[in-house]
Each structure stands twice: as structure tokens, then as C-alpha cells.
mmCIF file of C-alpha atoms in Angstrom:
data_model
loop_
_atom_site.group_PDB
_atom_site.id
_atom_site.type_symbol
_atom_site.label_atom_id
_atom_site.label_comp_id
_atom_site.label_asym_id
_atom_site.label_seq_id
_atom_site.Cartn_x
_atom_site.Cartn_y
_atom_site.Cartn_z
ATOM 1 C CA MET A 8 0.000 0.000 0.000
ATOM 2 C CA ASN A 9 1.196 3.526 -0.791
ATOM 3 C CA ASN A 10 0.774 6.864 0.998
ATOM 4 C CA ILE A 11 -0.027 5.369 4.392
ATOM 5 C CA ASP A 12 0.991 7.739 7.170
ATOM 6 C CA VAL A 13 -0.130 5.742 10.217
ATOM 7 C CA SER A 14 -0.825 2.050 10.734
ATOM 8 C CA VAL A 15 -3.081 1.516 13.764
ATOM 9 C CA ILE A 16 -2.877 -2.011 15.184
ATOM 10 C CA ILE A 17 -5.956 -3.156 17.117
ATOM 11 C CA PRO A 18 -5.786 -6.505 18.953
ATOM 12 C CA ALA A 19 -9.330 -7.762 19.554
ATOM 13 C CA GLN A 20 -10.654 -10.742 21.455
ATOM 14 C CA ASN A 21 -14.395 -11.088 22.116
ATOM 15 C CA THR A 22 -14.937 -7.323 22.131
ATOM 16 C CA ALA A 23 -17.558 -7.006 19.395
ATOM 17 C CA PRO A 24 -19.853 -4.713 21.459
ATOM 18 C CA TYR A 25 -17.050 -2.141 21.767
ATOM 19 C CA LEU A 26 -15.220 -2.474 18.457
ATOM 20 C CA ARG A 27 -17.559 -0.257 16.453
ATOM 21 C CA LYS A 28 -16.819 2.860 18.524
ATOM 22 C CA CYS A 29 -13.109 2.190 18.199
ATOM 23 C CA LEU A 30 -13.327 1.755 14.418
ATOM 24 C CA ASP A 31 -15.587 4.784 13.965
ATOM 25 C CA SER A 32 -12.946 6.957 15.629
ATOM 26 C CA MET A 33 -10.385 5.618 13.132
ATOM 27 C CA ILE A 34 -12.282 5.858 9.872
ATOM 28 C CA ASN A 35 -13.494 9.391 10.644
ATOM 29 C CA GLN A 36 -10.010 10.803 11.200
ATOM 30 C CA THR A 37 -9.287 14.195 9.666
ATOM 31 C CA THR A 38 -6.475 12.529 7.720
ATOM 32 C CA LYS A 39 -7.503 9.596 5.554
ATOM 33 C CA ASN A 40 -4.006 8.119 5.180
ATOM 34 C CA VAL A 41 -4.607 5.734 8.077
ATOM 35 C CA GLU A 42 -4.319 1.964 7.807
ATOM 36 C CA ILE A 43 -6.392 0.007 10.349
ATOM 37 C CA ILE A 44 -5.083 -3.463 11.165
ATOM 38 C CA ILE A 45 -7.455 -5.579 13.242
ATOM 39 C CA VAL A 46 -5.876 -8.700 14.704
ATOM 40 C CA ASP A 47 -8.723 -10.961 15.795
ATOM 41 C CA ASP A 48 -7.101 -13.011 18.552
ATOM 42 C CA ALA A 49 -9.263 -16.137 18.291
ATOM 43 C CA SER A 50 -12.575 -14.419 19.098
ATOM 44 C CA GLU A 51 -15.649 -16.652 19.313
ATOM 45 C CA PRO A 52 -17.481 -15.925 17.111
ATOM 46 C CA ASP A 53 -14.953 -14.213 14.879
ATOM 47 C CA LEU A 54 -15.213 -10.496 14.153
ATOM 48 C CA LYS A 55 -15.151 -10.775 10.378
ATOM 49 C CA SER A 56 -18.897 -10.267 9.929
ATOM 50 C CA ILE A 57 -18.776 -6.838 11.607
ATOM 51 C CA LEU A 58 -16.065 -5.679 9.240
ATOM 52 C CA TYR A 59 -17.478 -7.046 6.008
ATOM 53 C CA ASN A 60 -21.070 -6.092 6.753
ATOM 54 C CA GLU A 61 -20.515 -2.611 8.182
ATOM 55 C CA TYR A 62 -17.084 -1.408 7.040
ATOM 56 C CA LYS A 63 -16.596 -3.139 3.694
ATOM 57 C CA GLU A 64 -16.350 0.163 1.779
ATOM 58 C CA PHE A 65 -13.217 1.198 3.665
ATOM 59 C CA GLU A 66 -10.216 -0.092 1.736
ATOM 60 C CA ASN A 67 -7.643 0.625 4.441
ATOM 61 C CA ILE A 68 -8.978 -1.938 6.918
ATOM 62 C CA ILE A 69 -6.939 -5.144 7.141
ATOM 63 C CA TYR A 70 -8.387 -8.125 8.996
ATOM 64 C CA LEU A 71 -6.089 -10.790 10.421
ATOM 65 C CA ARG A 72 -7.196 -13.743 12.541
ATOM 66 C CA ASN A 73 -5.263 -15.871 14.991
ATOM 67 C CA GLU A 74 -6.859 -19.294 15.346
ATOM 68 C CA THR A 75 -4.890 -19.783 18.580
ATOM 69 C CA PRO A 76 -4.734 -16.802 20.969
ATOM 70 C CA LEU A 77 -1.426 -14.938 20.958
ATOM 71 C CA ARG A 78 -2.534 -12.507 23.686
ATOM 72 C CA PRO A 79 -2.210 -8.721 23.142
ATOM 73 C CA GLY A 80 1.577 -8.742 22.780
ATOM 74 C CA GLY A 81 1.619 -11.468 20.159
ATOM 75 C CA ALA A 82 -1.300 -9.890 18.293
ATOM 76 C CA ARG A 83 0.534 -6.560 18.197
ATOM 77 C CA ASN A 84 3.659 -8.257 16.867
ATOM 78 C CA ARG A 85 1.650 -9.778 14.019
ATOM 79 C CA GLY A 86 0.218 -6.346 13.242
ATOM 80 C CA ILE A 87 3.700 -4.800 13.196
ATOM 81 C CA ASP A 88 4.788 -7.341 10.592
ATOM 82 C CA GLU A 89 1.845 -6.362 8.361
ATOM 83 C CA ALA A 90 2.056 -2.571 8.800
ATOM 84 C CA HIS A 91 2.756 -0.288 5.829
ATOM 85 C CA GLY A 92 2.581 3.149 7.469
ATOM 86 C CA ARG A 93 5.469 5.461 8.193
ATOM 87 C CA TYR A 94 4.275 5.417 11.795
ATOM 88 C CA VAL A 95 2.765 2.656 13.906
ATOM 89 C CA SER A 96 0.282 3.108 16.734
ATOM 90 C CA PHE A 97 -1.657 0.701 18.949
ATOM 91 C CA CYS A 98 -5.239 0.915 20.142
ATOM 92 C CA ASP A 99 -7.172 -1.489 22.336
ATOM 93 C CA SER A 100 -10.432 -2.579 20.743
ATOM 94 C CA ASP A 101 -12.609 -0.985 23.442
ATOM 95 C CA ASP A 102 -10.805 2.389 23.321
ATOM 96 C CA TRP A 103 -10.858 5.291 20.866
ATOM 97 C CA VAL A 104 -8.967 8.450 19.872
ATOM 98 C CA ASP A 105 -9.806 12.067 19.095
ATOM 99 C CA LEU A 106 -10.833 12.577 15.471
ATOM 100 C CA ASN A 107 -7.859 14.837 14.681
ATOM 101 C CA CYS A 108 -5.402 12.563 16.479
ATOM 102 C CA TYR A 109 -3.356 11.170 13.613
ATOM 103 C CA GLU A 110 -3.282 14.395 11.606
ATOM 104 C CA GLN A 111 -1.618 16.070 14.599
ATOM 105 C CA VAL A 112 0.626 13.079 15.230
ATOM 106 C CA VAL A 113 1.995 13.118 11.676
ATOM 107 C CA LYS A 114 2.494 16.889 11.724
ATOM 108 C CA TYR A 115 4.504 16.892 14.944
ATOM 109 C CA MET A 116 6.398 13.648 14.337
ATOM 110 C CA ASP A 117 7.475 14.762 10.863
ATOM 111 C CA ALA A 118 8.586 18.193 12.076
ATOM 112 C CA ALA A 119 10.594 16.763 14.983
ATOM 113 C CA ASN A 120 11.909 13.640 13.203
ATOM 114 C CA ALA A 121 11.036 11.827 16.417
ATOM 115 C CA ASP A 122 11.265 8.097 17.059
ATOM 116 C CA ILE A 123 8.380 8.057 19.545
ATOM 117 C CA GLY A 124 5.462 10.419 20.099
ATOM 118 C CA MET A 125 3.109 10.447 23.080
ATOM 119 C CA ILE A 126 -0.385 11.896 23.313
ATOM 120 C CA SER A 127 -2.582 12.639 26.303
ATOM 121 C CA MET A 128 -4.484 9.713 27.801
ATOM 122 C CA MET A 129 -7.934 10.125 29.291
ATOM 123 C CA ARG A 130 -9.657 7.424 31.326
ATOM 124 C CA ASN A 131 -13.334 6.989 30.489
ATOM 125 C CA ASP A 132 -15.912 4.761 32.144
ATOM 126 C CA ASP A 133 -19.678 4.467 32.421
ATOM 127 C CA ASN A 134 -19.957 5.792 35.962
ATOM 128 C CA SER A 135 -17.725 8.836 36.310
ATOM 129 C CA LYS A 136 -19.327 12.204 35.714
ATOM 130 C CA LYS A 137 -15.879 13.650 35.130
ATOM 131 C CA ASN A 138 -13.332 11.778 33.055
ATOM 132 C CA ILE A 139 -9.749 11.766 34.297
ATOM 133 C CA TYR A 140 -6.509 12.485 32.460
ATOM 134 C CA LYS A 141 -3.831 9.894 33.195
ATOM 135 C CA CYS A 142 -1.385 12.195 31.428
ATOM 136 C CA HIS A 143 -2.045 15.511 29.706
ATOM 137 C CA TYR A 144 0.100 17.428 27.217
ATOM 138 C CA ASP A 145 -0.968 20.973 26.381
ATOM 139 C CA GLN A 146 2.202 21.919 24.504
ATOM 140 C CA LEU A 147 5.043 20.244 22.625
ATOM 141 C CA TYR A 148 7.778 18.748 24.786
ATOM 142 C CA THR A 149 10.944 17.161 23.403
ATOM 143 C CA LEU A 150 12.736 14.603 25.556
ATOM 144 C CA THR A 151 15.919 12.588 25.345
ATOM 145 C CA SER A 152 15.881 8.866 26.048
ATOM 146 C CA ASP A 153 17.436 9.465 29.463
ATOM 147 C CA MET A 154 14.911 12.124 30.440
ATOM 148 C CA ALA A 155 11.955 10.044 29.263
ATOM 149 C CA LEU A 156 13.046 6.995 31.266
ATOM 150 C CA LYS A 157 13.471 9.058 34.416
ATOM 151 C CA VAL A 158 10.094 10.752 34.004
ATOM 152 C CA LEU A 159 8.454 7.378 33.302
ATOM 153 C CA ALA A 160 9.950 5.962 36.507
ATOM 154 C CA GLY A 161 9.069 9.013 38.598
ATOM 155 C CA SER A 162 12.708 9.874 39.274
ATOM 156 C CA TYR A 163 12.155 13.337 37.769
ATOM 157 C CA ASP A 164 9.250 15.704 38.371
ATOM 158 C CA VAL A 165 9.416 18.148 35.479
ATOM 159 C CA GLY A 166 5.753 19.007 35.034
ATOM 160 C CA VAL A 167 4.830 16.191 32.635
ATOM 161 C CA LYS A 168 3.832 12.597 33.279
ATOM 162 C CA ILE A 169 4.559 9.531 31.174
ATOM 163 C CA VAL A 170 2.310 6.515 31.598
ATOM 164 C CA PRO A 171 3.755 3.009 31.118
ATOM 165 C CA ALA A 172 1.268 1.892 28.461
ATOM 166 C CA CYS A 173 2.111 1.642 24.758
ATOM 167 C CA ILE A 174 -1.385 2.602 23.587
ATOM 168 C CA ASN A 175 -0.950 6.391 23.812
ATOM 169 C CA LYS A 176 2.357 6.245 21.924
ATOM 170 C CA ILE A 177 3.218 6.395 18.245
ATOM 171 C CA TYR A 178 6.396 4.859 16.842
ATOM 172 C CA ARG A 179 8.303 5.502 13.651
ATOM 173 C CA ARG A 180 8.057 2.187 11.803
ATOM 174 C CA GLU A 181 11.662 2.379 10.641
ATOM 175 C CA PHE A 182 12.714 2.759 14.288
ATOM 176 C CA ILE A 183 10.689 -0.326 15.295
ATOM 177 C CA HIS A 184 12.350 -2.470 12.655
ATOM 178 C CA ASN A 185 15.874 -1.084 13.112
ATOM 179 C CA THR A 186 15.753 -1.793 16.862
ATOM 180 C CA ASN A 187 13.842 -5.095 16.577
ATOM 181 C CA SER A 188 11.234 -3.705 18.972
ATOM 182 C CA ARG A 189 8.744 -6.479 19.615
ATOM 183 C CA PHE A 190 6.330 -7.241 22.435
ATOM 184 C CA GLU A 191 6.758 -10.002 24.980
ATOM 185 C CA GLN A 192 3.657 -11.912 23.954
ATOM 186 C CA ASP A 193 3.089 -14.259 26.867
ATOM 187 C CA ILE A 194 2.779 -11.994 29.915
ATOM 188 C CA TYR A 195 0.358 -9.375 31.218
ATOM 189 C CA PHE A 196 2.928 -6.610 31.646
ATOM 190 C CA GLN A 197 4.132 -6.371 28.057
ATOM 191 C CA GLY A 198 3.177 -2.674 27.803
ATOM 192 C CA ILE A 199 5.719 -1.398 30.341
ATOM 193 C CA LEU A 200 8.361 -3.745 28.927
ATOM 194 C CA TYR A 201 7.815 -2.345 25.433
ATOM 195 C CA SER A 202 8.018 1.223 26.712
ATOM 196 C CA VAL A 203 11.302 0.583 28.550
ATOM 197 C CA TYR A 204 12.795 -1.329 25.603
ATOM 198 C CA THR A 205 11.951 1.408 23.096
ATOM 199 C CA PHE A 206 12.812 4.344 25.379
ATOM 200 C CA LEU A 207 16.288 2.858 25.881
ATOM 201 C CA ARG A 208 16.859 2.992 22.120
ATOM 202 C CA ALA A 209 15.065 6.162 21.005
ATOM 203 C CA LYS A 210 17.029 9.267 20.122
ATOM 204 C CA LYS A 211 14.106 11.683 20.359
ATOM 205 C CA ILE A 212 10.742 11.361 22.130
ATOM 206 C CA ILE A 213 8.059 14.057 21.957
ATOM 207 C CA CYS A 214 4.820 14.860 23.785
ATOM 208 C CA ILE A 215 2.198 15.917 21.232
ATOM 209 C CA PRO A 216 -0.265 18.567 22.457
ATOM 210 C CA ASN A 217 -4.033 18.796 22.443
ATOM 211 C CA VAL A 218 -5.080 15.328 21.239
ATOM 212 C CA ALA A 219 -6.039 12.382 23.410
ATOM 213 C CA TYR A 220 -6.294 8.637 23.534
ATOM 214 C CA HIS A 221 -9.433 7.540 25.421
ATOM 215 C CA HIS A 222 -8.937 4.471 27.604
ATOM 216 C CA TYR A 223 -12.234 2.827 28.484
ATOM 217 C CA LEU A 224 -12.237 1.218 31.924
ATOM 218 C CA ARG A 225 -14.256 -1.904 31.151
ATOM 219 C CA MET A 226 -15.394 -4.272 33.866
ATOM 220 C CA ASN A 227 -14.234 -7.889 33.440
ATOM 221 C CA SER A 228 -11.222 -6.942 31.339
ATOM 222 C CA ILE A 229 -7.878 -8.555 32.233
ATOM 223 C CA THR A 230 -7.000 -5.431 34.220
ATOM 224 C CA GLN A 231 -10.145 -5.900 36.326
ATOM 225 C CA SER A 232 -9.252 -9.305 37.733
ATOM 226 C CA PHE A 233 -6.576 -11.108 39.725
ATOM 227 C CA ASP A 234 -5.104 -14.592 39.729
ATOM 228 C CA GLN A 235 -1.763 -16.358 40.172
ATOM 229 C CA LYS A 236 -0.685 -15.423 36.641
ATOM 230 C CA HIS A 237 -0.533 -11.767 37.694
ATOM 231 C CA VAL A 238 2.055 -12.665 40.342
ATOM 232 C CA HIS A 239 3.994 -14.946 37.998
ATOM 233 C CA ASP A 240 4.027 -12.336 35.245
ATOM 234 C CA PHE A 241 5.152 -9.591 37.626
ATOM 235 C CA LYS A 242 8.257 -11.685 38.352
ATOM 236 C CA GLU A 243 8.791 -12.431 34.661
ATOM 237 C CA CYS A 244 8.355 -8.770 33.748
ATOM 238 C CA PHE A 245 11.068 -7.501 36.027
ATOM 239 C CA MET A 246 13.504 -10.300 35.300
ATOM 240 C CA ARG A 247 13.175 -9.443 31.596
ATOM 241 C CA MET A 248 13.327 -5.689 32.235
ATOM 242 C CA LYS A 249 16.555 -6.033 34.177
ATOM 243 C CA GLY A 250 17.875 -8.014 31.220
ATOM 244 C CA TYR A 251 17.036 -5.114 28.892
ATOM 245 C CA PHE A 252 19.212 -2.762 30.936
ATOM 246 C CA GLU A 253 22.021 -5.281 31.305
ATOM 247 C CA ALA A 254 22.088 -6.110 27.581
ATOM 248 C CA LEU A 255 22.991 -2.476 26.834
ATOM 249 C CA GLY A 256 25.384 -2.166 29.781
ATOM 250 C CA LYS A 257 23.075 0.399 31.402
ATOM 251 C CA TYR A 258 21.805 -1.356 34.508
ATOM 252 C CA ASN A 259 24.130 0.560 36.840
ATOM 253 C CA ILE A 260 22.920 3.803 35.262
ATOM 254 C CA TYR A 261 19.218 2.998 35.531
ATOM 255 C CA ALA A 262 19.034 0.791 38.639
ATOM 256 C CA PRO A 263 17.137 3.551 40.544
ATOM 257 C CA GLU A 264 14.572 3.691 37.733
ATOM 258 C CA TYR A 265 14.311 -0.109 37.664
ATOM 259 C CA TYR A 266 13.490 -0.155 41.380
ATOM 260 C CA ARG A 267 11.046 2.753 41.150
ATOM 261 C CA ILE A 268 9.101 1.031 38.376
ATOM 262 C CA CYS A 269 9.218 -2.214 40.353
ATOM 263 C CA GLU A 270 7.798 -0.469 43.442
ATOM 264 C CA HIS A 271 4.978 0.960 41.332
ATOM 265 C CA TYR A 272 3.955 -2.473 40.069
ATOM 266 C CA ILE A 273 4.188 -4.011 43.525
ATOM 267 C CA ASN A 274 1.639 -1.400 44.597
ATOM 268 C CA VAL A 275 -0.483 -2.226 41.541
ATOM 269 C CA LEU A 276 -0.427 -5.937 42.391
ATOM 270 C CA VAL A 277 -1.416 -5.401 46.016
ATOM 271 C CA CYS A 278 -4.180 -2.935 45.117
ATOM 272 C CA GLU A 279 -5.631 -5.317 42.524
ATOM 273 C CA LEU A 280 -5.423 -8.211 44.968
ATOM 274 C CA PHE A 281 -7.416 -6.412 47.654
ATOM 275 C CA GLU A 282 -9.932 -5.041 45.157
ATOM 276 C CA TYR A 283 -10.703 -8.234 43.259
ATOM 277 C CA VAL A 284 -10.077 -11.096 45.711
ATOM 278 C CA PRO A 285 -12.674 -11.076 48.537
ATOM 279 C CA ASN A 286 -11.609 -14.231 50.372
ATOM 280 C CA GLU A 287 -9.277 -13.576 53.324
ATOM 281 C CA ASN A 288 -7.353 -16.823 53.015
ATOM 282 C CA GLU A 289 -6.851 -16.268 49.291
ATOM 283 C CA LYS A 290 -5.566 -12.755 49.954
ATOM 284 C CA LYS A 291 -3.010 -14.068 52.425
ATOM 285 C CA LYS A 292 -1.866 -16.798 50.031
ATOM 286 C CA TYR A 293 -1.374 -14.305 47.209
ATOM 287 C CA LEU A 294 0.445 -11.850 49.489
ATOM 288 C CA VAL A 295 2.931 -14.551 50.445
ATOM 289 C CA ASN A 296 3.421 -15.314 46.746
ATOM 290 C CA ILE A 297 3.962 -11.624 45.976
ATOM 291 C CA ILE A 298 6.610 -11.391 48.720
ATOM 292 C CA GLN A 299 8.373 -14.422 47.251
ATOM 293 C CA ALA A 300 8.282 -12.820 43.787
ATOM 294 C CA ILE A 301 9.733 -9.572 45.175
ATOM 295 C CA LYS A 302 12.655 -11.529 46.641
ATOM 296 C CA ASP A 303 13.358 -12.917 43.165
ATOM 297 C CA VAL A 304 13.485 -9.538 41.388
ATOM 298 C CA VAL A 305 14.948 -7.254 44.079
ATOM 299 C CA ASP A 306 18.568 -7.543 45.210
ATOM 300 C CA PHE A 307 18.144 -5.842 48.564
ATOM 301 C CA ASP A 308 21.832 -5.031 49.055
ATOM 302 C CA ASP A 309 21.741 -3.361 45.650
ATOM 303 C CA TYR A 310 18.404 -1.686 46.396
ATOM 304 C CA PHE A 311 19.690 -0.155 49.641
ATOM 305 C CA ASN A 312 22.397 1.638 47.656
ATOM 306 C CA TYR A 313 19.754 3.647 45.797
ATOM 307 C CA ILE A 314 17.030 4.239 48.365
ATOM 308 C CA THR A 315 17.077 7.216 50.737
ATOM 309 C CA ALA A 316 16.622 6.912 54.494
ATOM 310 C CA GLU A 317 13.202 8.582 54.226
ATOM 311 C CA GLN A 318 12.081 6.130 51.528
ATOM 312 C CA LEU A 319 13.219 3.237 53.697
ATOM 313 C CA ARG A 320 11.310 4.684 56.667
ATOM 314 C CA GLN A 321 8.168 4.876 54.558
ATOM 315 C CA HIS A 322 8.440 1.138 53.883
ATOM 316 C CA ILE A 323 8.870 0.335 57.580
ATOM 317 C CA GLN A 324 6.566 2.967 59.087
ATOM 318 C CA PRO A 325 4.285 4.394 56.397
ATOM 319 C CA ASP A 326 1.471 5.855 58.505
ATOM 320 C CA ILE A 327 3.189 7.677 61.383
ATOM 321 C CA ASP A 328 4.622 11.174 60.982
ATOM 322 C CA ASN A 329 5.754 12.018 64.496
ATOM 323 C CA THR A 330 6.796 10.438 67.780
ATOM 324 C CA PHE A 331 3.766 11.716 69.702
ATOM 325 C CA GLU A 332 1.515 9.474 67.646
ATOM 326 C CA ILE A 333 3.392 6.474 69.017
ATOM 327 C CA LEU A 334 3.933 7.578 72.627
ATOM 328 C CA TYR A 335 0.580 9.158 73.437
#
């Protein structure tokens, strides 16, 4: 295909009720040079009828089907291999983007010659009267790889936030192929791994103003549940992430960021556990498993070299600010 500016890769599994809104936001973009790649990850029934009955007049929709589920990471990898656009973006099948999103993306990415662009992310659900920005960019920011990693990890507070997900990011396709940037397809936490892997290799990363990705908080999605695989995949995630840093000889440089990101996902695990597992005995069992997983991914002698005394106190005594609260 010629003259494709952006290839949008949409993994989809059993999300037919939501897919139409996602696709409508793509086909009504203010730029028409958008290729939409739907990777049907073994949906039952398949999603082909929606596309051929309702969207058959749109030539830039490509439908791919996995007969065996590859999970979101594997589905995205298959989409990358099929993409023709100068830029590649990812969208979950129950999310959507602003209608001028990709026109603005192309304008800013071309002008900056950036490897990665990031747009604002808004969380939407059916209950909130006021939707919430997870990150918000109201002007152009240009970041180095080092700066972006430190902002992502929370090491730097410079007035912008970077979320771990890949879905509000746009990648130059040439950059993806030159760096062999592919998703870990078998674990839940492939989004943060992809962000770290690509940030380590990007020369220029920009925040694109005034357009947003809309993340729909859907009940019963994989982020609204908890089981042993979450604990297992947390361990796998951080073993692989540490390997990313070590492979480039940069672990000693970014060990503080590694531990900050690890702390964040420990908090995520514990919060999800207490929100989605009601049984007390099950909670305790999972907590023990989480502690065991932490011991596998955290070298505590190494960790103590990077943590401050105040941060260590917060781990030991998080809820008490002064001595009088203890004594009286």
C-alpha cells in the first residue's frame, strides 16, 4: 500500500460490542491516510462479519485472525509485521482516539523527526461524571531517552507525566524495525516492557499537544481481575526488564529507575489483589506469593544503595509522621 501515514494495530478478542466505537474513531479521522489493522485473537465468534457487513467500503482496513490466541503482545507483533505506514500506533479494541489525532501526530512527528510520540491519555468509564486524564500534554515537549526513562519511573518531576502503556504512543516504523522492537507476547505486563525497551533505544521522544487517547475502563477486562498469573508475570516482567538494561550495559545507570518502576507495580499488584479477591485466606496466600516474587526480582543489598533513608522509613513505618503518635 502507498501513501499510508499511520498504521493503527488493534488486537481484539471477544470485544464485538465495543469495536464499532473504536473503528468509527479511526475511519473518521481528519487525515484519511490511516491503515487500520485488526488482529482478531481467536474471538468466538470471529469479528469478520462486523467488518465485512458494516465497514466493507473502507479499503484501508486489514483483517487478520489468529486461530490460537497470541494474547495482546503477540497480536501486536503480528500487526507490526503487516504494517505499511510510516508510523505505527496501537489501540485497544474498546478504546478510541480524538478525530484529529493522527493528523496532529503526523504533523509533529514529521517536524521533529522523532522516534516516539506520546499523546494525552484520558480514562473513560460508564460511571464517572468527570473523566480523568492519566497524562495531559498541552504543549510540545521534546525529551531525550534518558529524560523520558526518568520521568516514566518518577525519578524526575518536570511538570509532565509519562504513563507506562504503549497505547498512547506512536512509533516511527523504521525505528521499530531497526531496533527489533517487539512485544513479549506471553505476559500481562508487556506494555511497560515495550516502553522501557523502546525508550532505551530512542534518540528523540516528543509529547504531542491537544489530542487524546481515550482508555475505556471496562469491567471484566484482564486489568479488572486477579489470579496467580498476575504474580507470575510480575516476576517475569522484572527479570526481563533487568535483562534489557544489562544487555545495553546500562543497569548501573538505571538501577534507581528499575526499582522505582518495580515499586509501582508491587503497589499495583497489592491494590488489585485487595480489590478483586474477597476471600481472606486467598488474599493471604497471594500476598505470600507476591513477597516471594519480590525476593526474586529485588537484590536488597543493591536496592539499599539507591534508596534514601526517608524512603526506607516509609516502607517500615508508612502511617506515622511524628513520635507523639506512638507515645501518646
